[in-house]
Coordinates of C-alpha atoms and ligand atoms in Angstrom, one line a residue:
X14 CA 0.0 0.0 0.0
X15 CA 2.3 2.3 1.1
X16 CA 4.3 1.7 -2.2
X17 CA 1.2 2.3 -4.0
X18 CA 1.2 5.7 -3.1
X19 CA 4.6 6.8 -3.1
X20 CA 4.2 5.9 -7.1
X21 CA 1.4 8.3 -7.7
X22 CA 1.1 12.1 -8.6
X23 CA -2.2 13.5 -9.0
X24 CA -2.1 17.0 -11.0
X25 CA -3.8 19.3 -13.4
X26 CA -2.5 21.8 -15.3
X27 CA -4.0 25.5 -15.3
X28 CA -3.9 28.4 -18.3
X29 CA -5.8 30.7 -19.7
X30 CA -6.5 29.4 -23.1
X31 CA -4.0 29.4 -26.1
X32 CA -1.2 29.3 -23.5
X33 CA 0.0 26.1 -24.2
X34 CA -1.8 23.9 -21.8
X35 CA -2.6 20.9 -24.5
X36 CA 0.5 21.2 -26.1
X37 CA 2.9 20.8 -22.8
X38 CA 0.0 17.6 -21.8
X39 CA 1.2 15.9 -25.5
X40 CA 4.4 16.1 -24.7
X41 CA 4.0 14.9 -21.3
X42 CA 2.0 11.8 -22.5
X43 CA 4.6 11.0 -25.6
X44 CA 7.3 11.1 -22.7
X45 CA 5.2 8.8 -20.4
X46 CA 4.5 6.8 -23.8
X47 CA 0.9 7.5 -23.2
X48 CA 0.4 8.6 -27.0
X49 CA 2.7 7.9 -29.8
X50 CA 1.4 10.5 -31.7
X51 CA 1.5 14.3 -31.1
X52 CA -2.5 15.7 -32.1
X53 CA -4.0 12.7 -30.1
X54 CA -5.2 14.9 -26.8
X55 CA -5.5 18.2 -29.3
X56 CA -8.1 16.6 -31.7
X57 CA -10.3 16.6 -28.3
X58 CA -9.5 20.0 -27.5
X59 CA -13.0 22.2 -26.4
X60 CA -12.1 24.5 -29.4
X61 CA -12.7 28.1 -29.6
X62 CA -16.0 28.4 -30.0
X63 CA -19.0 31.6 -29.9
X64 CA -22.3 30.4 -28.1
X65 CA -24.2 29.8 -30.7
X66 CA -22.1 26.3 -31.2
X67 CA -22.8 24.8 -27.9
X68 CA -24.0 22.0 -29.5
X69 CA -20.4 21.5 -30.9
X70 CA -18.8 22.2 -27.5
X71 CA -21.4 19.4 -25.8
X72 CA -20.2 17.2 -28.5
X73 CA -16.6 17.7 -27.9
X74 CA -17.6 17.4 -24.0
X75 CA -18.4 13.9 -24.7
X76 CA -15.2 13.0 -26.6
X77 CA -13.1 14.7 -23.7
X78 CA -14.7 12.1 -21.2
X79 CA -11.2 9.8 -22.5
X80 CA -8.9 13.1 -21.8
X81 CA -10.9 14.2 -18.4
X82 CA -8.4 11.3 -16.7
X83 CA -5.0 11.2 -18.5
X84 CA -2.6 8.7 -16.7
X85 CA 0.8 7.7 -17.8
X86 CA 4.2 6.5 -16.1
X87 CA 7.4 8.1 -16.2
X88 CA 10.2 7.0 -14.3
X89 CA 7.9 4.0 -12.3
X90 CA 5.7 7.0 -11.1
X91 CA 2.1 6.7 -12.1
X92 CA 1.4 10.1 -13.0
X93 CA -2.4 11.2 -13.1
X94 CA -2.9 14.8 -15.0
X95 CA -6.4 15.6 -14.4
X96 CA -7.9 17.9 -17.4
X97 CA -9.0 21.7 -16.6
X98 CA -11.1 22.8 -19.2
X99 CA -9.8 26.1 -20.5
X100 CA -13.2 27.5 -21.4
X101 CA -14.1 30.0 -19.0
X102 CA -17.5 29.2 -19.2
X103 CA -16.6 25.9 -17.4
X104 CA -14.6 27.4 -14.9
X105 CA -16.1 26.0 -12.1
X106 CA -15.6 22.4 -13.6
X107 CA -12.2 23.5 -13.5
X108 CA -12.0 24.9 -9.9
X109 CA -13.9 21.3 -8.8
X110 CA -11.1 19.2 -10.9
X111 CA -8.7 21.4 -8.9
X112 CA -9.9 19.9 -5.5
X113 CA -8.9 16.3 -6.4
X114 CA -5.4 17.2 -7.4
X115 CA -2.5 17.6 -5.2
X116 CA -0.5 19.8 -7.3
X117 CA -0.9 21.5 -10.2
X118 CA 1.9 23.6 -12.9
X119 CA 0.6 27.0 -14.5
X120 CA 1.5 27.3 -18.2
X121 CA 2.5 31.1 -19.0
X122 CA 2.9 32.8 -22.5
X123 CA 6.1 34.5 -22.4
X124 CA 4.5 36.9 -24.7
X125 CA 1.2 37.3 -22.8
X126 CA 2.3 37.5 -18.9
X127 CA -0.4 36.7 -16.5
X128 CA -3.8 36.6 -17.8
X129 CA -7.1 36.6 -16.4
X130 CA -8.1 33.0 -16.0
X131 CA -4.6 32.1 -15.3
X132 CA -5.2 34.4 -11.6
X133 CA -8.7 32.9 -10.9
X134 CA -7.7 29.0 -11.3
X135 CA -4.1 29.5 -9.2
X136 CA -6.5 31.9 -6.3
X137 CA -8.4 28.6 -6.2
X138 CA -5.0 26.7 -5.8
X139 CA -3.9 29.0 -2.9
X140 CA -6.8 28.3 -0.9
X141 CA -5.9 25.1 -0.5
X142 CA -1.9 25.7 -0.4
X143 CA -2.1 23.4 -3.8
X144 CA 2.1 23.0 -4.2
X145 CA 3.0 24.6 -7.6
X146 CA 5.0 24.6 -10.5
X147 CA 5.1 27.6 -13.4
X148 CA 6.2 26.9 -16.7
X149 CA 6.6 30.2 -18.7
X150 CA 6.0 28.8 -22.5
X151 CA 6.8 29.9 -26.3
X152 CA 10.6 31.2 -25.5
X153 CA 10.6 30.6 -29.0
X154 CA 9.0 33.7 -29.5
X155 CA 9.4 37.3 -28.8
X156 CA 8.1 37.6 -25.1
X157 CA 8.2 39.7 -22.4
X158 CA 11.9 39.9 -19.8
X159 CA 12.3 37.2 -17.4
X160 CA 12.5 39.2 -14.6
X161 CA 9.8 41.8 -15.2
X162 CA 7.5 38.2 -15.8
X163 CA 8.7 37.0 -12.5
X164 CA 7.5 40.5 -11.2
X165 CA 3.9 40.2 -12.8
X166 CA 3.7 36.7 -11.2
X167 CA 4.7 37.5 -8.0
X168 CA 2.2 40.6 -8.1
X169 CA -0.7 38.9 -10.1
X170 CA -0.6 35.5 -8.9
X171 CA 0.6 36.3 -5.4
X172 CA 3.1 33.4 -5.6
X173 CA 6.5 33.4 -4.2
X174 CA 9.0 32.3 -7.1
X175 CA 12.2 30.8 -7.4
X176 CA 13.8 29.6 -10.7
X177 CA 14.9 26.9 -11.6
X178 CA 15.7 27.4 -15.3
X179 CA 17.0 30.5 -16.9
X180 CA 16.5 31.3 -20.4
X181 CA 19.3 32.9 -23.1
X182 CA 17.8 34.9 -25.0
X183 CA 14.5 34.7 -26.5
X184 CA 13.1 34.5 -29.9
X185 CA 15.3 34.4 -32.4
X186 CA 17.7 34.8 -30.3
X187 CA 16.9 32.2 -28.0
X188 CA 19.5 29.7 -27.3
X189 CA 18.5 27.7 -24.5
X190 CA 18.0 27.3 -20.6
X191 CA 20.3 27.5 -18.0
X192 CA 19.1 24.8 -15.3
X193 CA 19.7 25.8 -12.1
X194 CA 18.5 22.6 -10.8
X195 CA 20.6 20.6 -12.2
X196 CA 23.6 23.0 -13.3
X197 CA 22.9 22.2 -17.0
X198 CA 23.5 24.0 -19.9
X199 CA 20.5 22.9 -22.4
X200 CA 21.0 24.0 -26.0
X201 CA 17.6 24.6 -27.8
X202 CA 17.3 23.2 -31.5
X203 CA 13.3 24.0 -33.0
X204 CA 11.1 21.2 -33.7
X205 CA 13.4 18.5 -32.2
X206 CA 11.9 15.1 -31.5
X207 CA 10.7 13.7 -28.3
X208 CA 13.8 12.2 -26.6
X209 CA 16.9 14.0 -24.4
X210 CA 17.8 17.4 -24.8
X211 CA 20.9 18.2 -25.6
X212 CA 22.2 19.0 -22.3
X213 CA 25.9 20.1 -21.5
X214 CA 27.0 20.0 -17.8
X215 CA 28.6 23.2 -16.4
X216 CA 28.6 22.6 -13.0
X217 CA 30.8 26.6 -12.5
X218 CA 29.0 29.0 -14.3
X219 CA 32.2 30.8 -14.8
X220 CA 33.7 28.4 -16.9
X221 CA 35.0 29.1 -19.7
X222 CA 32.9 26.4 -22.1
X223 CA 29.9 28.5 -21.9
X224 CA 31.4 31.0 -24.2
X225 CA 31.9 28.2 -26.3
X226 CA 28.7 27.4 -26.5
X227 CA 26.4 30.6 -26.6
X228 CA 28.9 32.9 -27.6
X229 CA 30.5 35.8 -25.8
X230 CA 27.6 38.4 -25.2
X231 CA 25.1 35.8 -24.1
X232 CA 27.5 34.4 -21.9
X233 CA 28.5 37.6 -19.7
X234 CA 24.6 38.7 -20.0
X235 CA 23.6 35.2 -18.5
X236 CA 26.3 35.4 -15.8
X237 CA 25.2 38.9 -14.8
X238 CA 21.1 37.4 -14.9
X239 CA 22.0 34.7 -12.8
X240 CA 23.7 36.4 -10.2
X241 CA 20.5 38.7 -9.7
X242 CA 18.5 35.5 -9.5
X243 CA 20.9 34.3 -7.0
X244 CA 20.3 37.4 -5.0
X245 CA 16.8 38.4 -5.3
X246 CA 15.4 35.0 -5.5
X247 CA 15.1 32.8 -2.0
X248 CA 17.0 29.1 -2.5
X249 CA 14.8 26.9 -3.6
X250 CA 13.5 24.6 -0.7
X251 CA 11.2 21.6 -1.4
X252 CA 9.6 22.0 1.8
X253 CA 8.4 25.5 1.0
X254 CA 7.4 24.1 -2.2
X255 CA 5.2 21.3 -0.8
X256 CA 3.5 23.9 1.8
X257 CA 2.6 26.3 -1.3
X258 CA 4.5 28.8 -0.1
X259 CA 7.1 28.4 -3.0
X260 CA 6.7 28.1 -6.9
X261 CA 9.6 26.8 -8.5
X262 CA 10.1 28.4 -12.2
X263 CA 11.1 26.9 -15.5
X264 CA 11.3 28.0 -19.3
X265 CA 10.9 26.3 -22.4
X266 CA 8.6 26.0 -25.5
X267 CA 6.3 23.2 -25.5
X268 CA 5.6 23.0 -29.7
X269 CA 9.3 22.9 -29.7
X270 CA 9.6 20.2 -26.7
X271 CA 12.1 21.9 -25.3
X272 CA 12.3 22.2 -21.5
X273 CA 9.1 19.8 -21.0
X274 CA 11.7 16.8 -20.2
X275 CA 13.6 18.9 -17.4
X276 CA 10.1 20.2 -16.2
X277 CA 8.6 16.3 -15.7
X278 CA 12.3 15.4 -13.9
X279 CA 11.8 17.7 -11.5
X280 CA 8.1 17.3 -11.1
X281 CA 8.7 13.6 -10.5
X282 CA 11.0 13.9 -7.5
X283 CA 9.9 16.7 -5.6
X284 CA 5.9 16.8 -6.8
X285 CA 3.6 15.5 -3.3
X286 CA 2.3 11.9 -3.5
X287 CA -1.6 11.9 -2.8
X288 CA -1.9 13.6 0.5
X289 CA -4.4 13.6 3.4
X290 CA -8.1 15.2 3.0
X291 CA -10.2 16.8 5.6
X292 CA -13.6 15.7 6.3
X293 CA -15.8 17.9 8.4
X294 CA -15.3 14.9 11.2
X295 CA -11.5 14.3 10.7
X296 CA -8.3 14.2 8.7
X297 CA -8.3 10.9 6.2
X298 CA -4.9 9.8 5.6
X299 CA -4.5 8.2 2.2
X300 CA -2.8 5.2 4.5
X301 CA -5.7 4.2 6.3
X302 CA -6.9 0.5 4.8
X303 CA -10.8 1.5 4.3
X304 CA -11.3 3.0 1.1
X305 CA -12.4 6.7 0.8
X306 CA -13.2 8.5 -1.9
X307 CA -15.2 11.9 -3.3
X308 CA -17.0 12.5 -6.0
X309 CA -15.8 16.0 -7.8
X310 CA -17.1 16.0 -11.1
X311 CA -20.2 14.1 -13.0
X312 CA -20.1 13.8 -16.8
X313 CA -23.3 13.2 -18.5
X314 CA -23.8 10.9 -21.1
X315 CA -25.0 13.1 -24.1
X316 CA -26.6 10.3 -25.8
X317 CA -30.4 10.9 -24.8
X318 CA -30.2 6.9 -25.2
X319 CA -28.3 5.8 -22.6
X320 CA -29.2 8.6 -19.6
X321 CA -26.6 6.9 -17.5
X322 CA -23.8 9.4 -16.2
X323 CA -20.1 8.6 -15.3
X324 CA -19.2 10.0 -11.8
X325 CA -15.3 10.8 -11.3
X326 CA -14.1 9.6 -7.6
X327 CA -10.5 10.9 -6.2
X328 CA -9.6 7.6 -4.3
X329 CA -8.5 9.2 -0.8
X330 CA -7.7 6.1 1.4
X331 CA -7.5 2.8 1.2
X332 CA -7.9 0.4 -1.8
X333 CA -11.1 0.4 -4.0
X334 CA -12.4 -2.5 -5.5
X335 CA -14.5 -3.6 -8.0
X336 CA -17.8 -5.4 -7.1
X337 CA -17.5 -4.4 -3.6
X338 CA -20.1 -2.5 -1.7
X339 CA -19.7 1.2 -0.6
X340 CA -21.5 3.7 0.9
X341 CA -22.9 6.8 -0.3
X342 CA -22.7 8.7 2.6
X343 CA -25.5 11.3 1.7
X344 CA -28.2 9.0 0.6
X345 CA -27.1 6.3 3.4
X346 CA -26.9 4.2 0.5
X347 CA -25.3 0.9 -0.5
X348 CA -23.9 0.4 -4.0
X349 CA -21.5 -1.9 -5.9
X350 CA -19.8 -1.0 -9.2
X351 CA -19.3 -3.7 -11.7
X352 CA -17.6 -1.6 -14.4
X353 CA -15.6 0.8 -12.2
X354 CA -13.1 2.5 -15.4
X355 CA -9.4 3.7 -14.7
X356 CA -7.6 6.1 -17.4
X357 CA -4.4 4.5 -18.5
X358 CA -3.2 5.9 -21.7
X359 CA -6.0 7.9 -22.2
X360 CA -8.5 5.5 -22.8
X361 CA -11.2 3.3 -20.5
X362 CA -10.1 0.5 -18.6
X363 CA -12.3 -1.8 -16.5
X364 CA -10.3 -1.6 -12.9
X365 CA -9.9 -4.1 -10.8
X366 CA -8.8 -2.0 -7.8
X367 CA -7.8 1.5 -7.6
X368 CA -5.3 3.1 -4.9
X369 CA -5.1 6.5 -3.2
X370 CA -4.8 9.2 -6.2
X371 CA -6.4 7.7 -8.6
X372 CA -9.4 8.3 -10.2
X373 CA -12.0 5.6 -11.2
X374 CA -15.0 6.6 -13.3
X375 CA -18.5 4.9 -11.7
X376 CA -21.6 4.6 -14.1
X377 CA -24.4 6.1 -12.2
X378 CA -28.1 6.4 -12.9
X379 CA -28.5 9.0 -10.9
X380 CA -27.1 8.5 -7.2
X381 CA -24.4 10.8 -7.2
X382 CA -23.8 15.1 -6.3
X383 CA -20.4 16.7 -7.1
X384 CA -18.7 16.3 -3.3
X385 CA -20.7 13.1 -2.4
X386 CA -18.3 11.3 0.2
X387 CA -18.0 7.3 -0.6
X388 CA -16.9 5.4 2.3
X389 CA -16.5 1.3 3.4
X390 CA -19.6 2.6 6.3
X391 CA -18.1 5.3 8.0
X392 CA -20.1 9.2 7.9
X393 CA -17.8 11.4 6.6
X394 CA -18.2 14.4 5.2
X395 CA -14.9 15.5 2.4
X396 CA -15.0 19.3 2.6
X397 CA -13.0 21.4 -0.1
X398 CA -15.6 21.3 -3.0
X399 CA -16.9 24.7 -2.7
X400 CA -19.4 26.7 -5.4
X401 CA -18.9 30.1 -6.1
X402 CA -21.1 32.9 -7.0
X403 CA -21.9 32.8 -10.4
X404 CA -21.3 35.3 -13.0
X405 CA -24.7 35.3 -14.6
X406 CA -28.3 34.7 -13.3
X407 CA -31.4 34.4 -14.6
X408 CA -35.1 33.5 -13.6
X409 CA -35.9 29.8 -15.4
X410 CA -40.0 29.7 -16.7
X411 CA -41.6 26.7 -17.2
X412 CA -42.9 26.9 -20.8
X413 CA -45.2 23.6 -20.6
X414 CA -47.2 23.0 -17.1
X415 CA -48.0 19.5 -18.5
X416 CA -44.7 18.9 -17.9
X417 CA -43.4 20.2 -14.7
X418 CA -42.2 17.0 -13.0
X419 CA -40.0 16.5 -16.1
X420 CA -38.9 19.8 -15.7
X421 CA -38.0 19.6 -11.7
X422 CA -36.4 16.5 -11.9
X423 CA -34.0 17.7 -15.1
X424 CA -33.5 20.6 -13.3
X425 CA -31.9 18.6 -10.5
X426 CA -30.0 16.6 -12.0
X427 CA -28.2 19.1 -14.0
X428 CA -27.6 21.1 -10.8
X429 CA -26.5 17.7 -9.1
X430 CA -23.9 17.5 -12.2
X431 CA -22.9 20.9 -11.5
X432 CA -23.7 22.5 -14.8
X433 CA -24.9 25.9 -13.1
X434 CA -26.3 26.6 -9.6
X435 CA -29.9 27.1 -8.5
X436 CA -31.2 29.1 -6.2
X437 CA -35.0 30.0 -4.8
X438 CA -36.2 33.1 -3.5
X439 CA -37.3 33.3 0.2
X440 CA -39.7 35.6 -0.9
X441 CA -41.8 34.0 -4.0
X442 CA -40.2 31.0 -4.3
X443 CA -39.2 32.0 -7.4
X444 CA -36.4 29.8 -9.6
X445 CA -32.9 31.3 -10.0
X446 CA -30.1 29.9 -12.2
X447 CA -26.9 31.0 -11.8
X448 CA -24.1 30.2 -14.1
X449 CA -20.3 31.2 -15.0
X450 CA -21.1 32.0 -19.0
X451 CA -23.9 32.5 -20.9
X452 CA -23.5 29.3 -22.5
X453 CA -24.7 27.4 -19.9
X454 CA -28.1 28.8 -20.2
X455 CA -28.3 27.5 -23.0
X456 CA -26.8 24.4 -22.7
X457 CA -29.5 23.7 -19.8
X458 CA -32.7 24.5 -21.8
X459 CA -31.6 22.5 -24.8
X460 CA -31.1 19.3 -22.6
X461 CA -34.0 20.2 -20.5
X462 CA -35.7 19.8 -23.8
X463 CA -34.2 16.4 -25.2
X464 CA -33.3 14.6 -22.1
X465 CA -36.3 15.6 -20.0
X466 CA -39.0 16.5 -22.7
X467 CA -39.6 19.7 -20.5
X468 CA -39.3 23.0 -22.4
X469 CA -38.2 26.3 -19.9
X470 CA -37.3 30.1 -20.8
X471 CA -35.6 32.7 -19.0
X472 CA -36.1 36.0 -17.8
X473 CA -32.9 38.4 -17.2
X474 CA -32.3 38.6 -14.1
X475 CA -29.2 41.5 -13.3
X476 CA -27.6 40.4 -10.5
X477 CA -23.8 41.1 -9.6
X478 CA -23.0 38.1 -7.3
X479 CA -24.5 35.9 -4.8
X480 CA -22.6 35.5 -1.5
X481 CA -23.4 33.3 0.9
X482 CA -23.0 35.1 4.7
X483 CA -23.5 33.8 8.2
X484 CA -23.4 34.9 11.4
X485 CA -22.8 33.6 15.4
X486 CA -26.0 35.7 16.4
X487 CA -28.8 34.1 15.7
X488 CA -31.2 37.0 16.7
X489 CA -29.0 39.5 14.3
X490 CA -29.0 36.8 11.6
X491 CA -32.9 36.5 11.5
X492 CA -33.5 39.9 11.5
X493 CA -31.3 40.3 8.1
X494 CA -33.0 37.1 6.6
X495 CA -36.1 39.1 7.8
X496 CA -35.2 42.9 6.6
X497 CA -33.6 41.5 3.2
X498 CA -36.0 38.9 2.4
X499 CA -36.9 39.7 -1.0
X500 CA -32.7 39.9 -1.4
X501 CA -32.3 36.7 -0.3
X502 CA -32.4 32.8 -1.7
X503 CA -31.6 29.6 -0.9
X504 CA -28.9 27.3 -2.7
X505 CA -29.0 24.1 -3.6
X506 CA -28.1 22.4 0.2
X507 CA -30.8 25.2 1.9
X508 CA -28.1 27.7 2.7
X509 CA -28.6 31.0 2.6
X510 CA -27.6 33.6 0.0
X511 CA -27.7 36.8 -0.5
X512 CA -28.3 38.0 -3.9
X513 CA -26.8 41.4 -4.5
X514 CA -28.1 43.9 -7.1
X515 CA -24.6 45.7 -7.5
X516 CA -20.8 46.1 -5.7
X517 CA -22.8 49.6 -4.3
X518 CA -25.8 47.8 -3.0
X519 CA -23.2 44.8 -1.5
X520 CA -21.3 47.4 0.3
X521 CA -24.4 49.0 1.5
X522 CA -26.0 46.2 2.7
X523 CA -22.3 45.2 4.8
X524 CA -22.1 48.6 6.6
X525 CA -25.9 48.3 7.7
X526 CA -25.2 44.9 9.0
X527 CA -21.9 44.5 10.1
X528 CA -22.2 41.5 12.0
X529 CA -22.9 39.4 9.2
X530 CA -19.7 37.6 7.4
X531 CA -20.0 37.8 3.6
X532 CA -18.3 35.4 1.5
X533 CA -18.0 34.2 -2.5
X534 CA -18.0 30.9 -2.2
X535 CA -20.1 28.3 0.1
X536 CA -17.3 27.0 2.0
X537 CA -15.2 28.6 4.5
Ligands
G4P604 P1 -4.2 25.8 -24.7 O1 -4.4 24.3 -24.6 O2 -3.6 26.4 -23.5 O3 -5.4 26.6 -25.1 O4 -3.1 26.0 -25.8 P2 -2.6 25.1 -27.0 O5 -1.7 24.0 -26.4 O6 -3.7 24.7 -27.8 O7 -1.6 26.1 -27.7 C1 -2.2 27.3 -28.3 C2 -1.3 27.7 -29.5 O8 0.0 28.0 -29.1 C3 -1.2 26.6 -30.5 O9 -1.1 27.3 -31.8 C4 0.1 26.0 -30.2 O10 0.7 25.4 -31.3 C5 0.9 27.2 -29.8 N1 2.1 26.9 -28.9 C6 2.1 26.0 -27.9 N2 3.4 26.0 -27.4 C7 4.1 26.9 -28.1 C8 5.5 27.2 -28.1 O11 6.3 26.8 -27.2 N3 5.9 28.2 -29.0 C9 5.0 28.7 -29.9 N4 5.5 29.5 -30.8 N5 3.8 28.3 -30.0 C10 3.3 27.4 -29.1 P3 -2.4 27.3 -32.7 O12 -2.0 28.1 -33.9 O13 -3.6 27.8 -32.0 O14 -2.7 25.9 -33.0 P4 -1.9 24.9 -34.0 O15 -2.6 25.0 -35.3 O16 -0.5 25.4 -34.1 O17 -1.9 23.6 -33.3

């Protein structure tokens, strides 16, 4: 058991779109020999698509189930990369992978610096001291200077950084890395194929073989870089690393496969093995022998043939095992899975038994919720799989009364999958769905239509967030529910949120009642 887990890594890699994210996960599955072909994750890529072709994304959706899980071995680790959709109207899909990983690497465009998406996925990493790696990508091109980068990360990302690698140049003028790691020299050569870098050791960077390699004027200008690194930069300390307080930095170009190799060595040695999860009773170590696990994303099946779904379970602790009977801790249920499925090599494998860190995908007519705990008996309760507010709301309308059971129940179940969030007013009891992008709206009416036979519309509803607020005085507490009542809904597990018109109206509504905590997300 023990050896089980020291093999594993569990980790997802975050970008904002066009970064490089699929690019760097070919090359890390060619290494593994997960693929033998580079194109093979990217032909399942969620392209770039407007709204109006959601049926195209939903169709891609279903492809991606094979890439959601991509597990390949390098150097006798089993390496699990979880996929992160890019889209940001699947965001939160992404922040829920993010909660089964136990680290994750950023992809950077040298040329682009931090962008948006990039900041919200890693602020979802810090709250949970996720360990992380960056990997600033495209050296190949014209980009902005390492250090000024390292500033924007530091200030954007609020991450501590130390590097690891060094580039020489950039561009056309880009000659390599430095590894600081490993006191290499690596030469870059475009378009090489998957295999060692070329990779000269200079263990004193004074030496006088440098020149002979980059030339003169790189060679002073990547002395006089590194001692600034040396000075400004903290040594890098694996500890720090595996606490989240320190981000280890590396360079390369991922089209050009350079650097990726250098970036998996190091993942593999100092990356954390699956590590402990709280429960709202206790701490579950991944050594314990009964199996734990959590459900943190559900993929339905699009085929309106086959309604079954396929629930994603981060084994926690213990071994799971096929034909063996578990308990769904909400419904104080029993169940046994027959066809549990494991991702090696990016395809579907039957499993016979699955260990801490991996994830096994569970067909499921319907029993499972995104953060349903699965135990061997015991009530526990994994915490960590927060929602957020959403981004967009709007009233749902039933369209056909004949049909409002149909409606209900699809309505559930997609909220139980996670596509958006629902809410209902404490005043009129009045629908609300909230969602990250306007996609999802429609996403939700076109499935209410062919998987439910229920037909719904929408009125706009222009809301800025909903936050979800409590308070240790009860008697304060019910006088806001109370005074704000037609502000004021109810999510999906009965809490309480309150649903705020504008950033003025939010503020307003905390100085008039300052005892009550306000907060973006449902979980502390
Ligand atoms: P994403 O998953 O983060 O969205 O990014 P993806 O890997 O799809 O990469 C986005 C674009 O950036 C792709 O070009 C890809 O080839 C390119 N790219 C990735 N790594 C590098 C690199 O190191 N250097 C350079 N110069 N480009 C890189 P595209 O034109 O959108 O697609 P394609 O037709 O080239 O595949």
């Amino acid at each position: 058991m023990a050896e089980q887990i020291q093999a594993r890594r569990t980790f997802g890699i975050i970008s904002h779109p066009d970064a490089g994210k699929t690019t760097l996960t070919e090359k890390l599955l060619l290494f593994g020999g997960a693929i033998q072909i580079a194109g093979a994750v990217k032909s399942n890529k969620i392209k770039k698509t407007t709204t109006s072709d959601f049926m195209e994304i939903e169709r891609q959706r279903g492809i991606s189930v094979a890439t959601s899980v991509m597990a390949f071995e390098y150097r006798d680790i089993l390496i699990n990369l979880l996929d992160t959709p890019g889209h940001q109207d699947f965001a939160e899909d992404t922040f829920r992978t993010l909660t089964a990983v136990d680290s994750a690497v950023v992809v950077i465009d040298v040329a682009k610096g931090v962008e948006t998406q990039t900041e919200k996925l890693v602020e979802v990493c810090r709250m949970r001291d996720t360990p992380m790696m960056v990997f600033i990508n495209k050296l190949d091109r014209e980009g902005k200077d390492a250090f000024d980068l390292l500033d924007e990360v530091e200030g954007k990302l609020k991450l501590k950084v130390t590097p690891l690698s060094w580039p020489i140049g950039m561009g056309s003028r880009f000659q390599g890395v430095y590894n600081l790691y490993e006191q290499k020299l690596n030469l870059f050569k475009p378009h090489h194929k998957q295999g060692e870098d070329e990779t000269i050791i200079i263990d004193d960077i004074k030496s006088k073989e440098l020149e002979k390699h980059i030339g003169e004027s790189a060679a002073k200008e990547l002395r006089d870089e590194l001692e600034t690194v040396t000075t400004v930069y903290p040594k890098f300390d694996v500890k720090k690393y595996l606490d989240g307080s320190i981000s280890p930095v590396f360079f390369g170009s991922a089209v050009n496969n350079f650097g990726v190799k250098e970036l998996l060595d190091c993942f593999v040695e100092i990356s954390p093995q699956p590590m402990p999860r709280m429960t709202e009773e206790r701490v579950v170590v991944p050594e314990e022998k009964k199996f734990t696990g959590f459900v943190f994303k559900i993929h339905a099946n699009i085929d309106p043939r086959h309604r079954d779904r396929i629930a994603f379970v981060r084994v926690v602790s213990g071994v799971f095992e096929r034909n063996k009977s578990y308990h769904l801790v909400r419904q104080d249920k029993n169940l046994k899975f027959s066809n549990p499925y494991s991702f090696m090599a990016a395809k579907k494998e039957v499993v016979d038994e699955a260990y801490p860190g991996d994830i096994v995908g569970l067909y499921d007519s319907g029993n499972f919720k995104i953060g349903d705990t699965i135990t061997e008996g015991e009530d526990l309760h994994f915490k960590g799989i927060p929602s957020f507010s959403p981004e967009q709301f709007r009233y749902i309308l039933n369209t056909n009364p004949l049909k409002t059971k149909q409606l209900n129940k699809g309505i559930e179940q997609l909220m139980d999958e996670g596509v958006a969030q629902l809410f209902i007013k404490e005043d009129s009891g009045r629908k609300i769905i909230g969602t990250v992008g306007a996609l999802q709206f429609e996403v939700i009416q076109y499935r209410l239509e062919h998987e439910y036979g229920a037909s719904c519309s929408y009125e706009p509803l222009p809301l800025h967030k909903a936050l979800w607020f409590k308070c240790d005085d009860t008697a304060a507490l019910n006088e806001f529910i109370q005074r704000r009542k037609k502000d004021i809904a109810q999510d999906k597990d009965g809490k309480y949120v309150l649903l705020a018109e504008s950033p003025w109206t939010l503020r307003m509504v905390q100085e008039s009642h300052p005892k009550i905590e306000f907060r973006y997300k449902s979980e502390e």
